[in-house]
Short mmCIF file of C-alpha atoms and ligand atoms in Angstrom, two decimals:
data_model
loop_
_atom_site.label_atom_id
_atom_site.label_comp_id
_atom_site.label_asym_id
_atom_site.label_seq_id
_atom_site.Cartn_x
_atom_site.Cartn_y
_atom_site.Cartn_z
CA MET M 146 -5.08 58.59 -43.45
CA SER M 147 -1.89 60.39 -42.43
CA GLU M 148 0.68 58.17 -40.78
CA PHE M 149 2.14 58.80 -37.38
CA PHE M 150 5.05 56.34 -37.55
CA ASN M 151 6.01 57.53 -41.02
CA GLU M 152 9.69 56.64 -40.73
CA VAL M 153 8.88 52.95 -40.37
CA PRO M 154 7.99 50.68 -43.33
CA ALA M 155 4.50 49.26 -43.80
CA ARG M 156 5.55 45.96 -42.29
CA ILE M 157 8.57 44.94 -40.22
CA PRO M 158 10.11 42.14 -42.32
CA PHE M 159 11.67 38.88 -41.20
CA LEU M 160 15.32 39.00 -42.33
CA GLY M 161 16.92 36.16 -40.39
CA PRO M 162 19.68 35.91 -37.76
CA ASP M 163 22.43 37.12 -40.08
CA SER M 164 20.73 40.44 -40.72
CA ASP M 165 22.05 43.62 -39.14
CA ASP M 166 18.97 45.67 -39.96
CA PRO M 167 17.74 46.99 -36.61
CA LEU M 168 14.15 47.14 -37.85
CA GLY M 169 13.92 43.60 -39.21
CA PHE M 170 13.16 40.44 -37.27
CA ARG M 171 16.09 38.11 -36.82
CA TRP M 172 14.14 35.30 -35.11
CA TYR M 173 10.43 36.03 -35.29
CA ASP M 174 9.33 34.36 -38.50
CA LYS M 175 5.61 34.18 -37.83
CA ASP M 176 4.86 31.33 -40.23
CA ARG M 177 7.79 29.15 -39.19
CA VAL M 178 6.43 25.89 -37.79
CA VAL M 179 7.85 24.89 -34.41
CA GLY M 180 6.58 21.46 -33.39
CA ASP M 181 2.88 21.44 -34.17
CA LYS M 182 2.23 25.17 -34.58
CA THR M 183 3.54 28.34 -36.16
CA MET M 184 5.54 30.79 -34.10
CA GLU M 185 2.65 33.20 -34.29
CA ALA M 186 0.24 30.59 -32.88
CA HIS M 187 2.63 29.59 -30.09
CA LEU M 188 3.44 33.09 -28.92
CA ARG M 189 0.15 34.95 -29.49
CA MET M 190 1.89 38.28 -28.89
CA ALA M 191 0.07 41.47 -27.96
CA VAL M 192 0.98 45.16 -27.71
CA CYS M 193 -0.45 47.06 -24.74
CA TYR M 194 -2.29 50.29 -25.32
CA TRP M 195 -1.42 51.95 -22.02
CA HIS M 196 2.36 52.25 -21.83
CA SER M 197 2.78 52.52 -25.59
CA PHE M 198 0.12 55.10 -26.44
CA ASN M 199 -1.37 56.47 -23.28
CA TRP M 200 1.71 57.28 -21.25
CA PRO M 201 3.61 60.48 -22.03
CA GLY M 202 6.91 59.32 -20.54
CA SER M 203 6.31 61.02 -17.19
CA ASP M 204 7.53 59.69 -13.88
CA VAL M 205 7.02 60.76 -10.26
CA PHE M 206 9.78 63.35 -10.64
CA GLY M 207 9.14 64.67 -14.10
CA ASP M 208 6.77 65.41 -16.94
CA GLY M 209 6.30 63.48 -20.13
CA THR M 210 9.18 63.35 -22.59
CA PHE M 211 7.47 61.58 -25.51
CA ASP M 212 6.01 62.81 -28.73
CA ARG M 213 2.35 61.76 -28.21
CA PRO M 214 0.32 64.70 -29.56
CA TRP M 215 -3.03 63.17 -28.56
CA LEU M 216 -2.02 63.47 -24.90
CA ASP M 217 -1.42 67.21 -25.10
CA ALA M 218 -3.40 69.40 -22.71
CA GLY M 219 -6.49 71.13 -24.03
CA ARG M 220 -7.37 68.57 -26.69
CA ASP M 221 -10.97 67.53 -27.24
CA PRO M 222 -11.01 64.16 -25.41
CA MET M 223 -12.93 62.16 -28.02
CA GLY M 224 -10.95 63.59 -30.92
CA ALA M 225 -7.70 62.84 -29.13
CA ALA M 226 -8.89 59.30 -28.37
CA ARG M 227 -9.56 58.73 -32.08
CA GLU M 228 -6.16 60.07 -33.11
CA LYS M 229 -4.51 57.81 -30.51
CA MET M 230 -6.48 54.82 -31.78
CA ALA M 231 -5.42 55.43 -35.36
CA ALA M 232 -1.75 55.61 -34.31
CA ALA M 233 -2.10 52.49 -32.15
CA PHE M 234 -3.59 50.40 -34.97
CA GLU M 235 -1.00 51.74 -37.41
CA PHE M 236 1.64 50.52 -34.96
CA PHE M 237 0.06 47.07 -34.43
CA GLU M 238 -0.25 46.55 -38.17
CA LYS M 239 3.28 47.63 -39.04
CA LEU M 240 4.79 45.57 -36.26
CA GLY M 241 2.73 42.50 -37.13
CA THR M 242 1.59 41.41 -33.69
CA PRO M 243 -1.69 39.52 -33.93
CA TYR M 244 -3.14 41.00 -30.71
CA PHE M 245 -3.44 44.06 -28.49
CA CYS M 246 -4.70 44.69 -24.92
CA PHE M 247 -6.35 47.74 -23.36
CA HIS M 248 -7.77 49.31 -20.19
CA ASP M 249 -11.14 51.02 -20.61
CA HIS M 250 -9.65 54.45 -19.94
CA ASP M 251 -6.68 53.98 -22.25
CA VAL M 252 -9.06 54.06 -25.17
CA SER M 253 -11.90 56.05 -23.76
CA PRO M 254 -12.11 59.33 -21.79
CA MET M 255 -13.70 59.13 -18.36
CA GLY M 256 -16.22 61.90 -19.02
CA ALA M 257 -18.04 64.04 -16.46
CA SER M 258 -20.51 61.37 -15.30
CA PHE M 259 -20.90 57.61 -15.35
CA LYS M 260 -23.42 57.97 -18.14
CA GLU M 261 -20.87 59.82 -20.24
CA GLU M 262 -18.16 57.31 -19.35
CA THR M 263 -20.43 54.50 -20.55
CA ALA M 264 -21.39 56.28 -23.77
CA ASN M 265 -17.75 57.14 -24.55
CA LEU M 266 -16.64 53.54 -24.18
CA GLU M 267 -19.52 52.26 -26.28
CA ALA M 268 -18.76 54.68 -29.10
CA LEU M 269 -15.04 54.00 -29.07
CA THR M 270 -15.61 50.25 -28.83
CA ASP M 271 -17.47 50.47 -32.14
CA GLU M 272 -14.53 52.34 -33.61
CA MET M 273 -12.08 49.77 -32.27
CA ALA M 274 -14.19 47.05 -33.86
CA ALA M 275 -13.86 48.85 -37.20
CA HIS M 276 -10.07 49.15 -36.83
CA MET M 277 -9.88 45.45 -35.90
CA ASP M 278 -11.90 44.44 -38.97
CA ARG M 279 -9.75 46.60 -41.21
CA THR M 280 -6.39 45.38 -39.89
CA GLY M 281 -7.17 41.83 -38.68
CA VAL M 282 -5.61 42.64 -35.28
CA LYS M 283 -7.43 40.82 -32.45
CA LEU M 284 -8.02 41.54 -28.77
CA LEU M 285 -6.11 39.36 -26.32
CA TRP M 286 -7.70 40.98 -23.29
CA GLY M 287 -9.48 43.98 -21.91
CA THR M 288 -9.35 45.29 -18.37
CA ALA M 289 -10.85 48.11 -16.31
CA ARG M 290 -8.70 50.74 -14.66
CA LEU M 291 -9.78 50.27 -11.07
CA PHE M 292 -6.77 51.95 -9.54
CA HIS M 293 -6.38 55.40 -11.11
CA HIS M 294 -9.30 57.57 -9.97
CA PRO M 295 -9.12 58.93 -6.39
CA ARG M 296 -12.34 57.06 -5.53
CA TYR M 297 -10.30 53.86 -5.72
CA MET M 298 -7.50 55.04 -3.49
CA ALA M 299 -8.51 52.55 -0.77
CA GLY M 300 -9.29 49.77 -3.22
CA ALA M 301 -12.15 48.98 -5.59
CA ALA M 302 -13.68 45.66 -4.48
CA THR M 303 -11.83 45.80 -1.16
CA ASN M 304 -12.87 49.38 -0.37
CA PRO M 305 -14.35 50.00 3.08
CA ASP M 306 -17.27 51.74 1.32
CA PRO M 307 -19.74 49.48 -0.56
CA GLU M 308 -20.65 52.36 -2.86
CA VAL M 309 -17.11 52.25 -4.24
CA PHE M 310 -17.57 48.49 -4.74
CA ALA M 311 -20.77 49.26 -6.65
CA ARG M 312 -19.03 51.89 -8.81
CA ALA M 313 -16.26 49.42 -9.63
CA GLY M 314 -18.77 46.70 -10.48
CA ALA M 315 -20.55 49.02 -12.90
CA GLN M 316 -17.24 49.94 -14.53
CA VAL M 317 -16.24 46.29 -14.92
CA LYS M 318 -19.61 45.49 -16.49
CA ASN M 319 -18.96 48.17 -19.12
CA CYS M 320 -15.48 46.89 -19.82
CA LEU M 321 -16.38 43.20 -19.87
CA ASP M 322 -19.26 43.98 -22.24
CA ALA M 323 -16.85 45.91 -24.50
CA THR M 324 -14.33 43.05 -24.38
CA HIS M 325 -17.10 40.61 -25.31
CA ARG M 326 -18.28 42.84 -28.16
CA LEU M 327 -14.69 42.84 -29.51
CA SER M 328 -14.38 39.03 -29.17
CA GLY M 329 -11.61 39.44 -26.61
CA GLU M 330 -10.06 36.12 -25.67
CA ASN M 331 -9.58 36.96 -21.97
CA TYR M 332 -10.56 39.54 -19.38
CA VAL M 333 -7.94 40.62 -16.80
CA LEU M 334 -8.26 41.92 -13.24
CA TRP M 335 -5.10 43.35 -11.77
CA GLY M 336 -5.86 44.33 -8.19
CA GLY M 337 -3.43 47.20 -7.97
CA ARG M 338 -5.25 48.76 -5.02
CA GLU M 339 -6.78 45.55 -3.69
CA GLY M 340 -4.48 45.34 -0.72
CA TYR M 341 -3.51 47.62 2.14
CA GLU M 342 -1.13 50.34 3.26
CA THR M 343 -1.39 49.65 7.00
CA LEU M 344 -3.06 46.99 9.06
CA LEU M 345 -3.97 49.68 11.60
CA ASN M 346 -7.03 50.65 9.55
CA THR M 347 -7.62 47.42 7.65
CA GLU M 348 -10.09 44.60 8.23
CA LEU M 349 -8.19 42.03 6.22
CA GLY M 350 -10.64 39.11 6.44
CA ARG M 351 -13.56 41.28 5.40
CA GLU M 352 -11.66 42.68 2.41
CA LEU M 353 -10.85 39.18 1.18
CA ASP M 354 -14.55 38.25 1.33
CA GLN M 355 -15.42 41.40 -0.63
CA LEU M 356 -12.84 40.51 -3.28
CA GLY M 357 -14.14 36.94 -3.44
CA ARG M 358 -17.68 38.19 -3.96
CA PHE M 359 -16.58 40.72 -6.58
CA LEU M 360 -14.80 38.07 -8.60
CA ASN M 361 -17.80 35.77 -8.38
CA MET M 362 -19.97 38.60 -9.73
CA VAL M 363 -17.57 39.04 -12.65
CA VAL M 364 -17.79 35.31 -13.42
CA GLU M 365 -21.60 35.36 -13.12
CA HIS M 366 -21.77 38.28 -15.55
CA LYS M 367 -19.44 36.53 -17.95
CA HIS M 368 -21.86 33.61 -18.10
CA ASP M 369 -24.90 35.87 -18.32
CA ILE M 370 -23.62 37.55 -21.47
CA GLY M 371 -22.08 34.39 -22.95
CA PHE M 372 -18.49 35.65 -22.89
CA GLU M 373 -16.31 32.64 -23.69
CA GLY M 374 -12.95 34.14 -22.87
CA THR M 375 -11.00 33.38 -19.70
CA ILE M 376 -11.15 35.57 -16.59
CA LEU M 377 -7.59 36.18 -15.36
CA LEU M 378 -6.21 37.54 -12.10
CA GLU M 379 -2.83 39.24 -12.39
CA PRO M 380 -0.69 38.45 -9.33
CA LYS M 381 1.65 41.10 -7.96
CA PRO M 382 3.02 41.31 -4.41
CA GLN M 383 2.94 45.07 -3.91
CA GLU M 384 3.19 48.47 -5.66
CA PRO M 385 1.20 50.63 -5.38
CA THR M 386 -0.06 48.97 -2.19
CA LYS M 387 2.29 47.79 0.54
CA HIS M 388 0.63 44.39 0.20
CA GLN M 389 -1.51 43.19 -2.70
CA TYR M 390 -3.86 40.28 -1.90
CA ASP M 391 -3.11 38.54 -5.23
CA TYR M 392 0.51 38.15 -4.16
CA ASP M 393 1.66 35.34 -6.47
CA SER M 394 0.27 32.31 -8.32
CA GLN M 395 0.15 30.08 -5.28
CA THR M 396 -1.67 32.72 -3.21
CA CYS M 397 -4.14 33.27 -6.05
CA HIS M 398 -4.79 29.55 -6.25
CA ALA M 399 -5.64 29.36 -2.55
CA PHE M 400 -7.88 32.43 -2.91
CA LEU M 401 -9.70 30.96 -5.90
CA GLN M 402 -10.28 27.68 -4.08
CA ARG M 403 -11.56 29.49 -1.00
CA TYR M 404 -14.15 31.37 -3.05
CA GLY M 405 -15.10 28.46 -5.31
CA LEU M 406 -13.50 29.88 -8.45
CA GLU M 407 -10.63 27.51 -9.22
CA GLU M 408 -12.39 26.15 -12.32
CA GLU M 409 -13.37 29.60 -13.55
CA VAL M 410 -10.41 31.91 -13.13
CA LYS M 411 -6.76 31.62 -14.15
CA VAL M 412 -3.72 33.86 -13.76
CA ASN M 413 -1.93 36.36 -15.95
CA ILE M 414 1.69 36.05 -14.83
CA GLU M 415 3.95 39.07 -15.25
CA VAL M 416 7.67 38.32 -15.47
CA ASN M 417 8.73 41.10 -13.12
CA HIS M 418 5.80 40.66 -10.75
CA ALA M 419 7.23 37.15 -10.30
CA THR M 420 10.65 38.52 -9.41
CA LEU M 421 9.13 41.18 -7.12
CA SER M 422 7.38 38.40 -5.20
CA GLY M 423 10.72 36.70 -4.68
CA HIS M 424 10.31 34.07 -7.40
CA ASP M 425 11.71 33.34 -10.82
CA PHE M 426 9.41 33.75 -13.81
CA ASN M 427 9.61 30.02 -14.55
CA HIS M 428 8.60 29.26 -10.95
CA GLU M 429 5.39 31.24 -11.35
CA VAL M 430 4.54 29.49 -14.61
CA ALA M 431 5.31 26.04 -13.18
CA MET M 432 3.26 26.75 -10.05
CA ALA M 433 0.27 27.95 -12.07
CA MET M 434 0.55 24.95 -14.40
CA ALA M 435 0.66 22.57 -11.43
CA ALA M 436 -2.46 24.21 -9.99
CA GLY M 437 -4.27 24.17 -13.35
CA ILE M 438 -4.61 27.98 -13.41
CA PHE M 439 -2.02 29.05 -15.99
CA GLY M 440 -3.61 31.59 -18.31
CA SER M 441 -1.45 34.28 -19.90
CA VAL M 442 1.80 36.25 -19.53
CA ASP M 443 2.83 39.90 -19.32
CA ALA M 444 6.34 39.66 -20.72
CA ASN M 445 7.95 42.72 -19.13
CA ARG M 446 11.07 42.26 -17.05
CA GLY M 447 12.53 44.20 -14.14
CA ASP M 448 15.99 45.49 -13.33
CA ASP M 449 18.09 43.39 -10.97
CA ARG M 450 19.07 46.46 -8.96
CA LEU M 451 15.63 48.05 -8.68
CA GLY M 452 12.83 46.77 -6.49
CA TRP M 453 9.88 48.12 -8.46
CA ASP M 454 7.96 47.44 -11.64
CA THR M 455 10.26 48.91 -14.30
CA ASP M 456 8.25 47.27 -17.12
CA GLN M 457 11.26 46.79 -19.40
CA PHE M 458 11.15 44.94 -22.68
CA PRO M 459 12.27 41.30 -22.36
CA ASN M 460 15.82 40.81 -23.61
CA SER M 461 17.10 37.78 -21.72
CA VAL M 462 16.89 34.65 -23.85
CA GLU M 463 17.86 32.56 -20.84
CA GLN M 464 15.10 33.91 -18.58
CA MET M 465 12.45 33.62 -21.25
CA SER M 466 13.62 30.17 -22.44
CA LEU M 467 13.23 28.77 -18.93
CA GLY M 468 9.72 30.23 -18.63
CA MET M 469 8.84 29.13 -22.15
CA TYR M 470 10.00 25.64 -21.33
CA GLU M 471 7.44 25.43 -18.50
CA ILE M 472 4.75 26.85 -20.79
CA LEU M 473 5.42 24.26 -23.52
CA ARG M 474 5.79 21.46 -21.02
CA GLY M 475 2.36 22.35 -19.64
CA GLY M 476 0.81 22.29 -23.12
CA GLY M 477 1.24 25.93 -24.19
CA PHE M 478 -1.29 28.76 -24.22
CA SER M 479 -4.97 28.15 -24.78
CA THR M 480 -6.68 31.55 -24.66
CA GLY M 481 -3.63 33.42 -23.28
CA GLY M 482 -0.56 34.83 -24.96
CA PHE M 483 2.42 37.11 -24.40
CA ASN M 484 1.41 40.70 -23.78
CA PHE M 485 4.06 43.41 -23.81
CA ASP M 486 3.07 45.34 -20.68
CA THR M 487 6.29 47.22 -21.40
CA LYS M 488 7.48 50.79 -21.24
CA LEU M 489 10.17 52.58 -23.16
CA ARG M 490 12.75 54.34 -21.00
CA ARG M 491 11.93 58.05 -20.73
CA MET M 492 14.91 59.01 -22.85
CA SER M 493 13.80 56.85 -25.79
CA THR M 494 12.12 59.77 -27.49
CA ARG M 495 12.21 58.86 -31.19
CA ARG M 496 8.87 57.59 -32.51
CA SER M 497 10.73 54.62 -33.93
CA ASP M 498 12.02 53.64 -30.47
CA LEU M 499 8.70 51.94 -29.85
CA PHE M 500 9.43 49.70 -32.84
CA HIS M 501 13.02 48.97 -31.84
CA ALA M 502 11.81 47.93 -28.40
CA HIS M 503 9.10 45.59 -29.63
CA VAL M 504 11.21 44.08 -32.41
CA GLY M 505 13.89 43.09 -29.88
CA ALA M 506 11.31 41.74 -27.46
CA MET M 507 9.55 39.68 -30.12
CA ASP M 508 12.88 38.29 -31.30
CA THR M 509 13.78 37.39 -27.72
CA LEU M 510 10.54 35.44 -27.33
CA ALA M 511 10.87 33.77 -30.73
CA ARG M 512 14.41 32.65 -29.99
CA SER M 513 13.36 31.45 -26.54
CA LEU M 514 10.57 29.45 -28.12
CA LEU M 515 13.10 27.69 -30.36
CA VAL M 516 15.38 26.95 -27.39
CA ALA M 517 12.54 25.66 -25.21
CA HIS M 518 11.04 23.60 -28.00
CA SER M 519 14.32 21.88 -28.83
CA MET M 520 14.99 21.14 -25.14
CA LEU M 521 11.58 19.58 -24.82
CA ALA M 522 11.71 17.71 -28.13
CA ASP M 523 15.11 16.19 -27.35
CA GLY M 524 13.80 15.05 -23.99
CA ALA M 525 17.11 15.15 -22.11
CA LEU M 526 15.76 17.26 -19.24
CA GLU M 527 12.55 15.26 -19.06
CA SER M 528 14.25 11.89 -19.03
CA SER M 529 16.58 12.90 -16.23
CA ARG M 530 13.61 14.27 -14.30
CA GLU M 531 11.67 11.03 -14.84
CA GLU M 532 14.62 8.99 -13.69
CA ARG M 533 14.81 11.08 -10.53
CA TYR M 534 11.24 10.20 -9.52
CA ARG M 535 11.27 6.61 -10.83
CA GLY M 536 10.70 5.10 -7.36
CA TRP M 537 7.26 6.63 -7.19
CA SER M 538 6.09 4.31 -9.99
CA ASP M 539 7.09 1.22 -7.99
CA ASP M 540 4.89 -0.49 -5.40
CA LEU M 541 6.00 1.50 -2.37
CA GLY M 542 5.56 4.88 -4.01
CA ARG M 543 2.20 4.04 -5.55
CA GLN M 544 0.85 2.62 -2.29
CA ILE M 545 1.93 5.68 -0.30
CA LEU M 546 0.28 8.07 -2.73
CA ALA M 547 -2.91 6.03 -2.97
CA GLY M 548 -3.29 6.34 0.79
CA GLY M 549 -2.64 2.66 1.41
CA ARG M 550 0.24 3.06 3.88
CA THR M 551 0.21 4.45 7.45
CA LEU M 552 3.10 5.76 9.53
CA ASP M 553 2.92 2.43 11.43
CA ASP M 554 3.39 0.55 8.13
CA LEU M 555 6.37 2.70 7.22
CA HIS M 556 7.83 2.19 10.67
CA ALA M 557 7.51 -1.58 10.32
CA LEU M 558 9.00 -1.56 6.82
CA VAL M 559 11.99 0.58 7.77
CA ALA M 560 12.64 -1.40 10.98
CA GLU M 561 12.39 -4.76 9.23
CA SER M 562 14.83 -4.07 6.41
CA ASN M 563 16.82 -1.26 8.04
CA LEU M 564 15.88 0.86 5.02
CA ASP M 565 18.71 3.33 4.38
CA PRO M 566 18.40 4.82 0.87
CA ALA M 567 21.59 6.30 -0.59
CA PRO M 568 21.54 10.00 -1.62
CA VAL M 569 21.40 10.53 -5.39
CA SER M 570 22.96 13.50 -7.23
CA GLY M 571 20.55 16.21 -8.42
CA CYS M 572 22.98 16.93 -11.31
CA GLN M 573 22.11 20.63 -11.22
CA GLU M 574 25.27 21.99 -12.84
CA GLU M 575 25.16 19.41 -15.60
CA LEU M 576 21.54 20.38 -16.33
CA GLU M 577 22.40 24.08 -16.31
CA ASN M 578 25.18 23.43 -18.80
CA LEU M 579 22.73 21.54 -20.95
CA VAL M 580 20.41 24.56 -21.10
CA ASN M 581 23.34 26.76 -22.13
CA ARG M 582 24.19 24.33 -24.92
CA TYR M 583 20.68 24.67 -26.34
CA ILE M 584 20.94 28.44 -26.17
CA GLU M 585 24.29 28.34 -28.01
CA ARG M 586 23.12 26.02 -30.75
CA VAL M 587 19.65 27.27 -31.56
CA ARG M 588 19.04 28.19 -35.18
C1 XLS G 845 0.75 46.73 -13.15
C2 XLS G 845 0.11 45.76 -14.01
C3 XLS G 845 -0.92 46.33 -14.97
C4 XLS G 845 -1.83 45.24 -15.49
C5 XLS G 845 -3.08 45.72 -16.14
O1 XLS G 845 1.78 46.47 -12.54
O2 XLS G 845 1.10 45.05 -14.68
O3 XLS G 845 -0.30 47.01 -16.00
O4 XLS G 845 -1.16 44.40 -16.36
O5 XLS G 845 -3.87 46.50 -15.32
NI1 NI G 846 0.73 43.64 -16.19
NI1 NI G 847 3.13 45.30 -13.77
#
């Protein structure tokens, strides 16, 4: 088979932190054991099919800039899909990520009818299975593109027209079946158009009920076919809609509880969707962990100056260490992992740029894992946190939480002893310095 990324060696090697080779890992040593698992098993990293292979480098103001011959106009769609698939698996294998993720229409042409769409996906799913067997690369998650075609312009599940809901349901069945066939470990729903542009034409309560029913149908189908992966919602506050219903982790949790799905569905947290919703990445992870709905992560970051989804490769060890700390503290990933839902900049036009980008991102996550693990193993942050809440283990705290004290009781207690607790320092700056020390010293 002719290679597409022929300037890159068969496998990106681990060379260690003293190496200056731009195409070697400095931190990602997949077999290195960190705590109880290898780096590879902790991070469960995935490359996304869409931005890396199915996007020509276009933006709203300009055409594609990348060298992606399978996207050229006039190509036979199935032939082009096969060529793209071969290049994608060559990339996954050379890079050494254990997983990939896809949308149905990243791998498979839409066709002229639903029948053709279904047949295309089935045929290309078989070919993906063969590539996966050959390379050992696994599927972290699949997802259906329910936001691209004009029929979905007013939403898929939340569309005012039930026929659009039906069309979306049929598409998700195809994609969930394909994900199951490929032993995918999760199935994602990002509700890019499940929201609104203006309240003037929107029946908000009705749309939420539609979305709740749609998600229940997805879960019912999952059980019908015996899919054991996790169903994940991907929160995002807006873009392309003015308001997306799955705004952030806390909103998703309330939605899941309302529609009886809190035991069935978890969240796929994207680093920059967190910041777009006005939160830090570590906040979103901690919130999902606290609600018992943490699932997976899309690792792409934003730009501090830009208020949209720039999908940049993660390069901040501090940001990712703080998120990683919450992930480890909550017990790590089960079926989830780190997906690179990341885009090159349009001017990164060398084929090898895709490698440079992922190598740096994987090193950033690996180094962040080491930082987070040593912070957790040393226990300094945890012991100061425990100390801060110590009172809640004493009688008063336990009785309050168990429901054994009323406001009258508290009134009597405070009046009797003139209770006047002294403020205690939160030690924030000391703790921040501590984190920086771990970042400095990690090896
Ligand atoms: C868009 C989302 C999207 C999902 C998959 O902002 O991040 O790429 O991850 O549909
Ligand atoms: Ni995403
Ligand atoms: Ni995104």
